[in-house]
Short mmCIF file of C-alpha atoms and ligand atoms in Angstrom, two decimals:
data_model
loop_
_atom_site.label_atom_id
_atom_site.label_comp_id
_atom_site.label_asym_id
_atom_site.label_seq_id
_atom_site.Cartn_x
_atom_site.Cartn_y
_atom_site.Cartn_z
CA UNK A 25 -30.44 -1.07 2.53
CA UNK A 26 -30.74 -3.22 -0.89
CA UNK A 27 -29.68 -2.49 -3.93
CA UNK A 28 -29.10 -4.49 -7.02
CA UNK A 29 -25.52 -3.27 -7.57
CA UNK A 30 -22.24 -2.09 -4.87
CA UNK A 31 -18.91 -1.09 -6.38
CA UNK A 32 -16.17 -0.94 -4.30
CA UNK A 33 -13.45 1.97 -4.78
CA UNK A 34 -15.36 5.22 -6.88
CA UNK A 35 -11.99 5.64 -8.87
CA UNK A 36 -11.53 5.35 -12.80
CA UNK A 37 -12.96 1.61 -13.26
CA UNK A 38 -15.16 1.99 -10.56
CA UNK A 39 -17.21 4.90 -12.01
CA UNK A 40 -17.29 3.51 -15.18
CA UNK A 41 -18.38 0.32 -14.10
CA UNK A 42 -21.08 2.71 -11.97
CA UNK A 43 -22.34 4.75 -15.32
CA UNK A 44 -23.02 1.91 -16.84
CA UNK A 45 -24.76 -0.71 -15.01
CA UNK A 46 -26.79 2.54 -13.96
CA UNK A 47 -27.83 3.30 -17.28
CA UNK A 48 -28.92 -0.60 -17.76
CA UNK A 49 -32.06 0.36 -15.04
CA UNK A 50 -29.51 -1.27 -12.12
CA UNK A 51 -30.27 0.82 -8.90
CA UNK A 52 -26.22 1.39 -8.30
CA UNK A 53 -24.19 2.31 -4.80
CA UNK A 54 -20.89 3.33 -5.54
CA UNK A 55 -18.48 3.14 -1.69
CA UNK A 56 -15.25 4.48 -1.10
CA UNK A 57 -13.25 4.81 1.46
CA UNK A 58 -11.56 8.52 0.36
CA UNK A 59 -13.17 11.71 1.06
CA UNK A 60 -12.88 12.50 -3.07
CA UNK A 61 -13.65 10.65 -5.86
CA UNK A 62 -11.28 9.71 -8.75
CA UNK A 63 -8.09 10.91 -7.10
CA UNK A 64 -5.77 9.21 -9.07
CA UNK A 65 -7.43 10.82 -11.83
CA UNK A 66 -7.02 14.33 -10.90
CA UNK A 67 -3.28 13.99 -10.11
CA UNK A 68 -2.51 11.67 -13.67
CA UNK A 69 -0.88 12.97 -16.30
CA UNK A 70 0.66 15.79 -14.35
CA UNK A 71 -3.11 17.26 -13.97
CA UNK A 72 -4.06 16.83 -17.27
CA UNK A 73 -4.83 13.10 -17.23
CA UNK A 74 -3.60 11.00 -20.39
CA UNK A 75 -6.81 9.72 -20.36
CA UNK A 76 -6.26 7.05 -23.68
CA UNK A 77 -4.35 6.18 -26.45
CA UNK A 78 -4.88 6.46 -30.10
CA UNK A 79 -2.70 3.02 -30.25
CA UNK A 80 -4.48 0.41 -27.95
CA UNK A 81 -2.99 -3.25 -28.06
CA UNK A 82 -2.65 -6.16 -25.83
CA UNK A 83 1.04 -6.16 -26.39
CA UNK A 84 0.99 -2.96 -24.71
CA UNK A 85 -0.42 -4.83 -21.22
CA UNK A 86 1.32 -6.99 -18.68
CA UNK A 87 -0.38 -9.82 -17.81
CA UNK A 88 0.02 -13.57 -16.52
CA UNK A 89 -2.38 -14.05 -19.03
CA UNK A 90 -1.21 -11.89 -21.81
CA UNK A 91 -4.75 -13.24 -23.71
CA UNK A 92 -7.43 -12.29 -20.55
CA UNK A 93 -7.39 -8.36 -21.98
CA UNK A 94 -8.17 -8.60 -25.52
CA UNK A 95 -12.16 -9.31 -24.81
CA UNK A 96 -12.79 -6.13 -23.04
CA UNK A 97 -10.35 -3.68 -24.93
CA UNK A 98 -12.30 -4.68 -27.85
CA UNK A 99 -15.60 -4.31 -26.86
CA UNK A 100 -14.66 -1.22 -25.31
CA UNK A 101 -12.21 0.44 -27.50
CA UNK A 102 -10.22 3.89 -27.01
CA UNK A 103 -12.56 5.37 -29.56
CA UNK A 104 -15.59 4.68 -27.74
CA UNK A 105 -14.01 6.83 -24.85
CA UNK A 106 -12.98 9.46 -27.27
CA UNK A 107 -16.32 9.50 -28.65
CA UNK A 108 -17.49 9.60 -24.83
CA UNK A 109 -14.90 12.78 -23.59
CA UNK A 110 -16.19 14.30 -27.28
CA UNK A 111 -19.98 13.88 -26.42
CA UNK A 112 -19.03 16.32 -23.16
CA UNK A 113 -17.16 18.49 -24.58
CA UNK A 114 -13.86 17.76 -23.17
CA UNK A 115 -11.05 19.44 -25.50
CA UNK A 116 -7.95 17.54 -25.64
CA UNK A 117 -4.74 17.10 -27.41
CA UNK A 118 -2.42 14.33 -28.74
CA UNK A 119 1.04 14.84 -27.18
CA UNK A 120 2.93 12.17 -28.56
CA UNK A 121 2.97 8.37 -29.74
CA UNK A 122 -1.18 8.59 -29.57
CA UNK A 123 -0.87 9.62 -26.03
CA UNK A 124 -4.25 11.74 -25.40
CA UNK A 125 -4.38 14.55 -22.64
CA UNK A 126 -6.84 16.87 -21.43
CA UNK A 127 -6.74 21.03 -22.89
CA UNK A 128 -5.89 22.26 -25.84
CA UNK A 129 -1.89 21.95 -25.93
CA UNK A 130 0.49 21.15 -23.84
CA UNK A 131 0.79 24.13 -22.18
CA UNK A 132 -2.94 24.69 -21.24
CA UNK A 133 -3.88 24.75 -17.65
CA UNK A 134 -4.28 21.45 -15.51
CA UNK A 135 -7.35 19.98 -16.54
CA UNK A 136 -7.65 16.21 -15.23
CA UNK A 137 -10.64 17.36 -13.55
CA UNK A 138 -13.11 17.97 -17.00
CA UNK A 139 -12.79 14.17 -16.96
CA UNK A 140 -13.64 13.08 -13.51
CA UNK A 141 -16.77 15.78 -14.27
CA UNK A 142 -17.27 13.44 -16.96
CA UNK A 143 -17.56 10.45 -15.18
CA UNK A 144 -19.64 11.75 -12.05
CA UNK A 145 -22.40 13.57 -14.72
CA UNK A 146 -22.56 9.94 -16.61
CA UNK A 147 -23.05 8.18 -12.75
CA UNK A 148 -25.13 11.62 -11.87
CA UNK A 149 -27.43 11.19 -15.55
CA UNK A 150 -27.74 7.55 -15.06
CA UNK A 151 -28.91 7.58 -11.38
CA UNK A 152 -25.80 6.03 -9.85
CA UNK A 153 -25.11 7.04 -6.24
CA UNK A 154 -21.28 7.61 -5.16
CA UNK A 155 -21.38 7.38 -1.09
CA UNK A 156 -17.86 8.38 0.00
CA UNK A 157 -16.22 8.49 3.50
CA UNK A 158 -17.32 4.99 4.10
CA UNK A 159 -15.16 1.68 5.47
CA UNK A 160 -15.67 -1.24 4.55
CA UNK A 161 -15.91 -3.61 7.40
CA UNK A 162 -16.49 -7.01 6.11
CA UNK A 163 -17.70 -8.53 3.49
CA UNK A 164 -20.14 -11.93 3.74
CA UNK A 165 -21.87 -13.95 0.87
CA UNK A 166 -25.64 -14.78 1.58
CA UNK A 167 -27.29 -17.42 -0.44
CA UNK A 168 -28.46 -14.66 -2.93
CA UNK A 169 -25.89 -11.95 -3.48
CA UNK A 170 -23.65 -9.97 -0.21
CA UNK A 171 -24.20 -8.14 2.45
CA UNK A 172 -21.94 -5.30 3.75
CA UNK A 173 -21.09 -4.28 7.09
CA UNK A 174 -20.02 -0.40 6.81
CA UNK A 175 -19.22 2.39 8.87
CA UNK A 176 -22.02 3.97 7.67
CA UNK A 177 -24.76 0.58 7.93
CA UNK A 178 -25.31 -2.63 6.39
CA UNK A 179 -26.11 -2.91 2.82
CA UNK A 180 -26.65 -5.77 0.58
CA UNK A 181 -26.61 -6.26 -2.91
CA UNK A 182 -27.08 -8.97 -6.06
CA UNK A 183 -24.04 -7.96 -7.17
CA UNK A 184 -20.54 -6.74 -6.05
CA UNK A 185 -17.56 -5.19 -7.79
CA UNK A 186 -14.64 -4.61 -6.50
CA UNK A 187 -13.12 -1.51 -8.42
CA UNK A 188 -10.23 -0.63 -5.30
CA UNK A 189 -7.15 -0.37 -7.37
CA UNK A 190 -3.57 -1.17 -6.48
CA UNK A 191 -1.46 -0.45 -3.62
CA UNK A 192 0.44 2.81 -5.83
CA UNK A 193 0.19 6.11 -3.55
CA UNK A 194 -1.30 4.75 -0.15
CA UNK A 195 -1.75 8.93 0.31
CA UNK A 196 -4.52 9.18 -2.51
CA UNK A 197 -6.51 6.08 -0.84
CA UNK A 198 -4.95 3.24 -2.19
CA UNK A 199 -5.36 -0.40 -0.16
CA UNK A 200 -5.02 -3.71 0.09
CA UNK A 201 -8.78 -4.45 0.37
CA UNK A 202 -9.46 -6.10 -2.91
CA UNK A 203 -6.53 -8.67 -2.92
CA UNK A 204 -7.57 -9.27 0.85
CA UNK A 205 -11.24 -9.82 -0.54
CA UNK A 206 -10.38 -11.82 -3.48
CA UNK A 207 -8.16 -14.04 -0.90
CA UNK A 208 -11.17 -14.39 1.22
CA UNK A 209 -13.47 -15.70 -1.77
CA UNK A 210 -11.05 -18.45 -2.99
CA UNK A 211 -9.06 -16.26 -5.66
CA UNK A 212 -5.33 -16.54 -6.19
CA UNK A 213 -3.60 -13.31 -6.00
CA UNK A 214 -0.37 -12.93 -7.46
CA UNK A 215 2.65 -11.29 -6.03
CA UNK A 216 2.57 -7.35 -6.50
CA UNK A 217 5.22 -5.22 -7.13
CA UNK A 218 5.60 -0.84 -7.88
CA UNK A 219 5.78 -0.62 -11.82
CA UNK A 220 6.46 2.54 -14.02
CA UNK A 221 8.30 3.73 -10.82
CA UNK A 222 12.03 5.96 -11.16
CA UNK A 223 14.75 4.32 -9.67
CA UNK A 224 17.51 4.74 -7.33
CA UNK A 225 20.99 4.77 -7.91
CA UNK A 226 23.33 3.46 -5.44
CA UNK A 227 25.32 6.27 -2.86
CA UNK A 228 28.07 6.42 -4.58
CA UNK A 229 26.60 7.27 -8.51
CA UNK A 230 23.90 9.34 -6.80
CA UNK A 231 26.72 11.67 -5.03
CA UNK A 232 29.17 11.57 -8.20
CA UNK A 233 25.63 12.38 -10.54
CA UNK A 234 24.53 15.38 -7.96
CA UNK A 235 24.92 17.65 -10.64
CA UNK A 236 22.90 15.71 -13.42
CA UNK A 237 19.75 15.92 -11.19
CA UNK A 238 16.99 17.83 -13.78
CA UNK A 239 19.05 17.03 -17.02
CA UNK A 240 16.94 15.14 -19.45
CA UNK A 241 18.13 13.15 -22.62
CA UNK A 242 16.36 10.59 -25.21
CA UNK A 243 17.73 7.12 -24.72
CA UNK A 244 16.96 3.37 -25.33
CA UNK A 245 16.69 2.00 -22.34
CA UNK A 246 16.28 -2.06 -21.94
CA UNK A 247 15.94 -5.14 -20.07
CA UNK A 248 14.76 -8.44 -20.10
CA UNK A 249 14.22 -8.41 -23.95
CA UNK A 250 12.00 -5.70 -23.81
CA UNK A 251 13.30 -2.04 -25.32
CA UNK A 252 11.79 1.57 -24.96
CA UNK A 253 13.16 4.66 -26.71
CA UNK A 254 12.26 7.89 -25.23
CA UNK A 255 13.67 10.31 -22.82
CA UNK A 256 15.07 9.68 -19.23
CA UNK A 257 15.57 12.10 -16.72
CA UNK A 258 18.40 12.13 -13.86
CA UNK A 259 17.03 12.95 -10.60
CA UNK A 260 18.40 13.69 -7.41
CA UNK A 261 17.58 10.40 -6.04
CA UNK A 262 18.40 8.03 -9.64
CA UNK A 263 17.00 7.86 -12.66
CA UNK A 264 13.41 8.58 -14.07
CA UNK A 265 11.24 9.56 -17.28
CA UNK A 266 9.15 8.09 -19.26
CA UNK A 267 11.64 5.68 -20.89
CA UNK A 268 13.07 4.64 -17.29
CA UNK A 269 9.16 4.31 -16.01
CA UNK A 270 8.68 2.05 -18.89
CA UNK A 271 11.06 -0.70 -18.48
CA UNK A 272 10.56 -0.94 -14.47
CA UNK A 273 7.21 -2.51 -15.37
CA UNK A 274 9.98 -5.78 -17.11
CA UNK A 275 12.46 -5.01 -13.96
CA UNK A 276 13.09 -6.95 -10.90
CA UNK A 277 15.30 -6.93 -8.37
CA UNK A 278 18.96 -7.51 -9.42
CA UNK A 279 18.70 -6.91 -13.15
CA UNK A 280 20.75 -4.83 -14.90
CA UNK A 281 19.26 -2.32 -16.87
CA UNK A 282 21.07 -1.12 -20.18
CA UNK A 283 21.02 2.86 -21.11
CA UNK A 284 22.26 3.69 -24.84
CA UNK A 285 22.66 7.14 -24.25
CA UNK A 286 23.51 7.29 -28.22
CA UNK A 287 20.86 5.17 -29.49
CA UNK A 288 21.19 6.50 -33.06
CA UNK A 289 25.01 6.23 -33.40
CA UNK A 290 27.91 3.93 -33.49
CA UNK A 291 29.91 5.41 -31.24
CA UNK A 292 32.77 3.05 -31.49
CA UNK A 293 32.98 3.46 -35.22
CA UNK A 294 31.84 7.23 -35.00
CA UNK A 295 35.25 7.57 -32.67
CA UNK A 296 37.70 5.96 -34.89
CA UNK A 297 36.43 8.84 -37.43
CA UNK A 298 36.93 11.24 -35.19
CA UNK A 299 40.27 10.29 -34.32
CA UNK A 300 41.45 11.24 -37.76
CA UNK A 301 39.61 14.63 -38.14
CA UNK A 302 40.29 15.67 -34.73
CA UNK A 303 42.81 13.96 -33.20
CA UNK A 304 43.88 16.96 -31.13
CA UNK A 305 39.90 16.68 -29.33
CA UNK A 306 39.21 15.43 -25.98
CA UNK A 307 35.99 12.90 -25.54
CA UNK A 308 34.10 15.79 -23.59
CA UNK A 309 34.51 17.81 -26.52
CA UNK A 310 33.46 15.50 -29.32
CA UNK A 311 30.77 13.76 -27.45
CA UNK A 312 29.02 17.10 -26.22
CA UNK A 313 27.99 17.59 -29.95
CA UNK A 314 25.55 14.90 -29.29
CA UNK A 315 24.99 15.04 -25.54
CA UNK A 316 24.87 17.85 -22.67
CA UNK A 317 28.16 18.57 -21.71
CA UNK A 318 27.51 18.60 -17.99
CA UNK A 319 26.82 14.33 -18.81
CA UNK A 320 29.61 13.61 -21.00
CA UNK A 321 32.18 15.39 -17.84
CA UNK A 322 30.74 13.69 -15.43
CA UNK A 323 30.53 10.47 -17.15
CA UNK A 324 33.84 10.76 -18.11
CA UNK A 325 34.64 11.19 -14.41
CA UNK A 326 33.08 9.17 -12.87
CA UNK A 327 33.37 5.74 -15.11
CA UNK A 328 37.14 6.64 -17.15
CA UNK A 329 38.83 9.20 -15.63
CA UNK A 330 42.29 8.67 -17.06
CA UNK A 331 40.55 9.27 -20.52
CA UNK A 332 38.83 12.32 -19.70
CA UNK A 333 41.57 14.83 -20.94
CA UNK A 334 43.81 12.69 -23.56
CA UNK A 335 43.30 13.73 -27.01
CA UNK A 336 42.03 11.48 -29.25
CA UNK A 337 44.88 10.72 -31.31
CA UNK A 338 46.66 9.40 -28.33
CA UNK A 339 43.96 6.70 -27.79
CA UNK A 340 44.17 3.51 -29.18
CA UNK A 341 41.13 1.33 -30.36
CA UNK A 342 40.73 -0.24 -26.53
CA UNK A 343 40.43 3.20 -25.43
CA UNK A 344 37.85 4.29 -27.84
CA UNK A 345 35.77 0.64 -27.76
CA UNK A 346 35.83 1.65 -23.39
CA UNK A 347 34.15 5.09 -23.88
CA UNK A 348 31.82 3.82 -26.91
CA UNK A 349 30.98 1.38 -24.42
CA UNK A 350 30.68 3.26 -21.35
CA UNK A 351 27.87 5.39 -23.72
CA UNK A 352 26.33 3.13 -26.22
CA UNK A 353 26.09 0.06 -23.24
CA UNK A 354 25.90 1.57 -20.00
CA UNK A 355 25.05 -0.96 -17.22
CA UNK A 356 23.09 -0.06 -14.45
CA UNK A 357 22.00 -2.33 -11.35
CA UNK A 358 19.09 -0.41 -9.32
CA UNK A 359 19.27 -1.30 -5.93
CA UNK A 360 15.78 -0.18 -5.36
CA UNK A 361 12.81 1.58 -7.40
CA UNK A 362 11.05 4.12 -5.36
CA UNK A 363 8.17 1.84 -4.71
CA UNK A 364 4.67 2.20 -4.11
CA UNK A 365 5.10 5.81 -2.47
CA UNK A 366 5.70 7.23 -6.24
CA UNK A 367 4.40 4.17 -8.72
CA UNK A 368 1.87 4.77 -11.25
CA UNK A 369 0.29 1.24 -11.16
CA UNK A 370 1.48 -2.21 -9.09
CA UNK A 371 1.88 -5.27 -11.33
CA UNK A 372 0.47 -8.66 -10.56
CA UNK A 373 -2.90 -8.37 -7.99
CA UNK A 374 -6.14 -10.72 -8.67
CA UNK A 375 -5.34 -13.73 -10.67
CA UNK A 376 -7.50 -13.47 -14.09
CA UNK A 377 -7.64 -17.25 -14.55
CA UNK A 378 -10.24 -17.27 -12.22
CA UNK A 379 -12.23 -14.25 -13.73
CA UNK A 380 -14.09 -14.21 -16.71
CA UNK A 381 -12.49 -11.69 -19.60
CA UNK A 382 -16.18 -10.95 -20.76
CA UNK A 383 -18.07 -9.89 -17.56
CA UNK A 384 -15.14 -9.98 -15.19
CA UNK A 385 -17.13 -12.13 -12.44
CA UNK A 386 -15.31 -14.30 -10.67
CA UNK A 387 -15.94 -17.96 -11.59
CA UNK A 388 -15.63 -19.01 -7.73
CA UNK A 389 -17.98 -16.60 -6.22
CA UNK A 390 -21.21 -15.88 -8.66
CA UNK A 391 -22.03 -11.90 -8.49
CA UNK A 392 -18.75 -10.87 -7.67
CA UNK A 393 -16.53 -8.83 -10.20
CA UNK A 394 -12.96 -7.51 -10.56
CA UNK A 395 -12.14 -4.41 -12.39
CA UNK A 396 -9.21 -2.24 -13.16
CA UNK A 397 -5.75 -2.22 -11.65
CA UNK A 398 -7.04 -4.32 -8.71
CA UNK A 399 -6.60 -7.34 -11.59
CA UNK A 400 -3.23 -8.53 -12.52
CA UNK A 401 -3.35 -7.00 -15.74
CA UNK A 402 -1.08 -3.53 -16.05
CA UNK A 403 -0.66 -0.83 -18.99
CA UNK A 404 2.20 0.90 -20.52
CA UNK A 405 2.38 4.59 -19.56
CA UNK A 406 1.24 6.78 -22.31
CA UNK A 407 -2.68 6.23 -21.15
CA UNK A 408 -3.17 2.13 -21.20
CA UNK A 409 -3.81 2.03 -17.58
CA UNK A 410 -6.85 4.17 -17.79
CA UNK A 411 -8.17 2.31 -21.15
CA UNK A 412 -7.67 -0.87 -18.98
CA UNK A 413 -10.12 1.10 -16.32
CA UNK A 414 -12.81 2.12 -18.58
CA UNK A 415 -12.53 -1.20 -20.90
CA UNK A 416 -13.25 -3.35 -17.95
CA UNK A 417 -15.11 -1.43 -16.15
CA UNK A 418 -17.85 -1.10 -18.86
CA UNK A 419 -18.19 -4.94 -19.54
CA UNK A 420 -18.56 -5.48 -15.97
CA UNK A 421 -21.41 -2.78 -15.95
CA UNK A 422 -22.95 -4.29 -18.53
CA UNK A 423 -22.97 -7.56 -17.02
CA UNK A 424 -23.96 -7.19 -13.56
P1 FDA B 22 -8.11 3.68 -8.71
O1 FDA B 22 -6.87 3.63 -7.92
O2 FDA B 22 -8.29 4.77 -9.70
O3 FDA B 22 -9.38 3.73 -7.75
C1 FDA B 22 -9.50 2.90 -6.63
C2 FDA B 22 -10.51 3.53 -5.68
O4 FDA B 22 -10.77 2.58 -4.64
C3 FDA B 22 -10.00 4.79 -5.02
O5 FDA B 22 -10.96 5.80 -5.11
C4 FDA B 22 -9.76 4.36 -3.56
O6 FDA B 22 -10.00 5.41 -2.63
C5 FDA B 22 -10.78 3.24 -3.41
N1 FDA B 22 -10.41 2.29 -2.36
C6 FDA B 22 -9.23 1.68 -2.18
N2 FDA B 22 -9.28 0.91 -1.09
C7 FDA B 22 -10.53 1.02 -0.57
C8 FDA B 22 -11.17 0.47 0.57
N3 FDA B 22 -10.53 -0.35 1.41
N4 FDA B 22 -12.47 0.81 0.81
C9 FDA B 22 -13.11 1.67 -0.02
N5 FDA B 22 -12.57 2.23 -1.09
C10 FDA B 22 -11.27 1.91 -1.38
N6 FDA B 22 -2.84 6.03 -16.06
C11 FDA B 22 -3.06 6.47 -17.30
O7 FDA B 22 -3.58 5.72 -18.14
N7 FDA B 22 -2.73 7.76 -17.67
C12 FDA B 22 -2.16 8.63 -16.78
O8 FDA B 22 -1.93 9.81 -17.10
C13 FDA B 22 -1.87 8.16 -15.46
N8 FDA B 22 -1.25 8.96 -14.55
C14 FDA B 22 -1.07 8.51 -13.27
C15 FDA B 22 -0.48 9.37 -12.34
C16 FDA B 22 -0.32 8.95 -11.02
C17 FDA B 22 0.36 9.86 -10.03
C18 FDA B 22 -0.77 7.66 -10.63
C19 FDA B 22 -0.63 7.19 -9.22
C20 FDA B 22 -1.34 6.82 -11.57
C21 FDA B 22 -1.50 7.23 -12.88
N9 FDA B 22 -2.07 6.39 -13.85
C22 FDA B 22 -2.27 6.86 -15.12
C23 FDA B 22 -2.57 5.05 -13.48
C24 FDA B 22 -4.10 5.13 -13.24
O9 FDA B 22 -4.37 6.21 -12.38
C25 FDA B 22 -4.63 3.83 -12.63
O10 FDA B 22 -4.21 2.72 -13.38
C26 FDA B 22 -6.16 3.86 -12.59
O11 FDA B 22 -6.58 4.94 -11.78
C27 FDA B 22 -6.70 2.56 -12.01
O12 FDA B 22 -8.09 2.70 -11.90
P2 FDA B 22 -8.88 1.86 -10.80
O13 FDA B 22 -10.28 2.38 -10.84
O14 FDA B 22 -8.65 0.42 -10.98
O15 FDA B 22 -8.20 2.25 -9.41
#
């Protein structure tokens, strides 16, 4: 079988990519692998997909090439996909820091699934076809364009994207195939790793925290130069939440990450105060004004003990400068993340020098594309990742 266009992997980029080189007049095969389409997208966002961002910017992508996204995020911007998820009637909400989601409000029903309907009417309306339960077996160039050996036949085609995504949840049909591809062709992959991923805490703080597992507070939370204030969550295996998800993307193994569980106070200063109003207070009393209880005693516990039940007045300045500390600059070493069983997204993947940022073919193999996670290119949370998908997935579409 011919056609003039296969995509690779019918997830977010891929069915973009699909809609749209469909709607040029392409005659379009979307493959994959998975029983389902758009997988990811059903389960993002906690089922009600954060689908874009009223706040786009490269700064907000990681990249070897922090320049290679600009092209395609402009040309397809986050209000063209508003204007898209408005054109089909698709209500959604802004939750917070331009972070769009699907329903009404926040507390309206799961609803990831109005835009995956989206995406398979624009492939259905533009005469795309979406062939799933199909392996890819391998994967040759022919003079003109590729043939395909599948478990379903042998197809060829002009032009070939690979759309496959990152390794993130192997259980929602996530692979290897399209660094293995890229490899084959000549392309430089770069070393992935699990990004906006909780961590784990070593034995020890995770049997001393136990009791902290489900309480949530806003923090600023940084490493490597790079800062985010929002909440994080302890869990019953580390840390998590959005603020912790956010600076594993700048993590690697053996940093220390720094929690200011007080981001909006000198504590140390704040103390000395306190010490003269109410020198007869303990530190779990005081500090509980501005933090759950259950965290300040266990804290307390766990990092000063000997401090946990003097009164105020009977600490000097060391004392109170060790507690500020312990809150306002608390050091944590991860000895893991979760990985790829629970990541959002996987950093690094096809090298971008080697792939143009206006059609996204590859400039070693002519007809061959990259788009979406696949590429070493990788979003904030808050709905980057899927901007990234649509963004590059339309300028490939329009360009194959
Ligand atoms: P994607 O992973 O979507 O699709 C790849 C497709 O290729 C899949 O259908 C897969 O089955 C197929 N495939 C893989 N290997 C294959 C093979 N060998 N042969 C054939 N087919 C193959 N982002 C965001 O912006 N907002 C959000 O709310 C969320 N929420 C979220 C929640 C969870 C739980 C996860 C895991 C991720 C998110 N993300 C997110 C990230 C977002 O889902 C992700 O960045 C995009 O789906 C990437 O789109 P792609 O099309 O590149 O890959």
């Amino acid at each position: 079988m011919h056609v003039e266009v296969i995509i690779v992997g019918a997830g977010a980029a891929g069915l973009m990519c699909a809609a749209t080189a469909a709607a040029r007049g392409k005659s379009t095969l979307v493959l994959d692998h998975a029983n389902k389409a758009g997988k990811k997208i059903l389960m993002s966002g906690g089922g009600k997909c954060n689908f874009t961002n009223y706040f786009i910017e490269p700064d907000n992508f990681l990249s070897s090439n922090p320049h290679f996204c600009k092209s395609a995020l402009g040309r397809f911007t986050q209000w063209d996909f508003i204007a898209l998820v408005e054109r089909h009637g698709v209500v959604y909400h802004e939750k917070k820091h331009g972070q769009l989601f699907c329903g009404e409000d926040a507390k309206s029903k799961a609803s990831a699934r109005h835009i995956l309907q989206l995406l398979l009417d624009e492939c259905a309306q533009s005469g795309a076809t979406i062939q799933l339960k199909t392996d890819i077996q391998a994967v040759k160039a022919l003079e003109e364009g590729f043939s395909l050996s599948t478990s379903k036949g042998q197809y060829h085609c002009d032009s070939l994207v690979i759309a496959t995504g990152g390794l993130s949840i192997p259980t929602l049909g996530a692979s290897g195939f399209g660094y293995q591809l890229a490899e084959q062709f000549g392309l430089q992959v770069l070393p992935t790793r699990a990004a906006l991923v909780p961590y784990y805490l070593n034995d020890k703080l995770r049997a001393e925290f136990e009791s902290l597992s489900g309480v949530s507070v806003a923090a600023k939370v940084s490493c490597n130069d790079q800062s985010f204030v929002e909440d994080i969550l302890f869990t019953h295996r580390g840390l998590s939440g959005p603020a912790v998800l956010q600076i594993s993307s700048y993590w690697q193994l053996g940093d220390t990450v720094e929690v200011n569980l007080l981001p909006e106070i000198d504590l140390a200063q704040e103390l000395k105060t306190l010490r003269e109003s109410k020198g007869k207070s303990t530190f779990v009393s005081v500090l509980s004004q501005w933090l759950p209880k259950k965290l300040v005693q266990t804290f307390m516990q766990s990092f000063l003990p000997e401090l946990a039940q003097k009164p105020l007045a009977e600490c000097s300045n060391a004392h109170l400068m060790q507690v500020a500390e312990q809150f306002n600059r608390w050091l944590v070493k991860p000895p893991s993340t979760e990985g790829y069983r629970t990541a959002e997204v996987t950093l690094g993947g096809v090298c971008v020098d080697e792939v143009s940022s206006k059609s996204f073919e590859s400039q070693r193999q002519p007809g061959l594309y990259f788009v979406g996670e696949v590429l070493d290119v990788t979003g904030w949370l808050g709905g980057f990742n899927f901007q990234w998908a649509w963004a590059s997935g339309y300028c490939a579409g329009q360009s194959v």
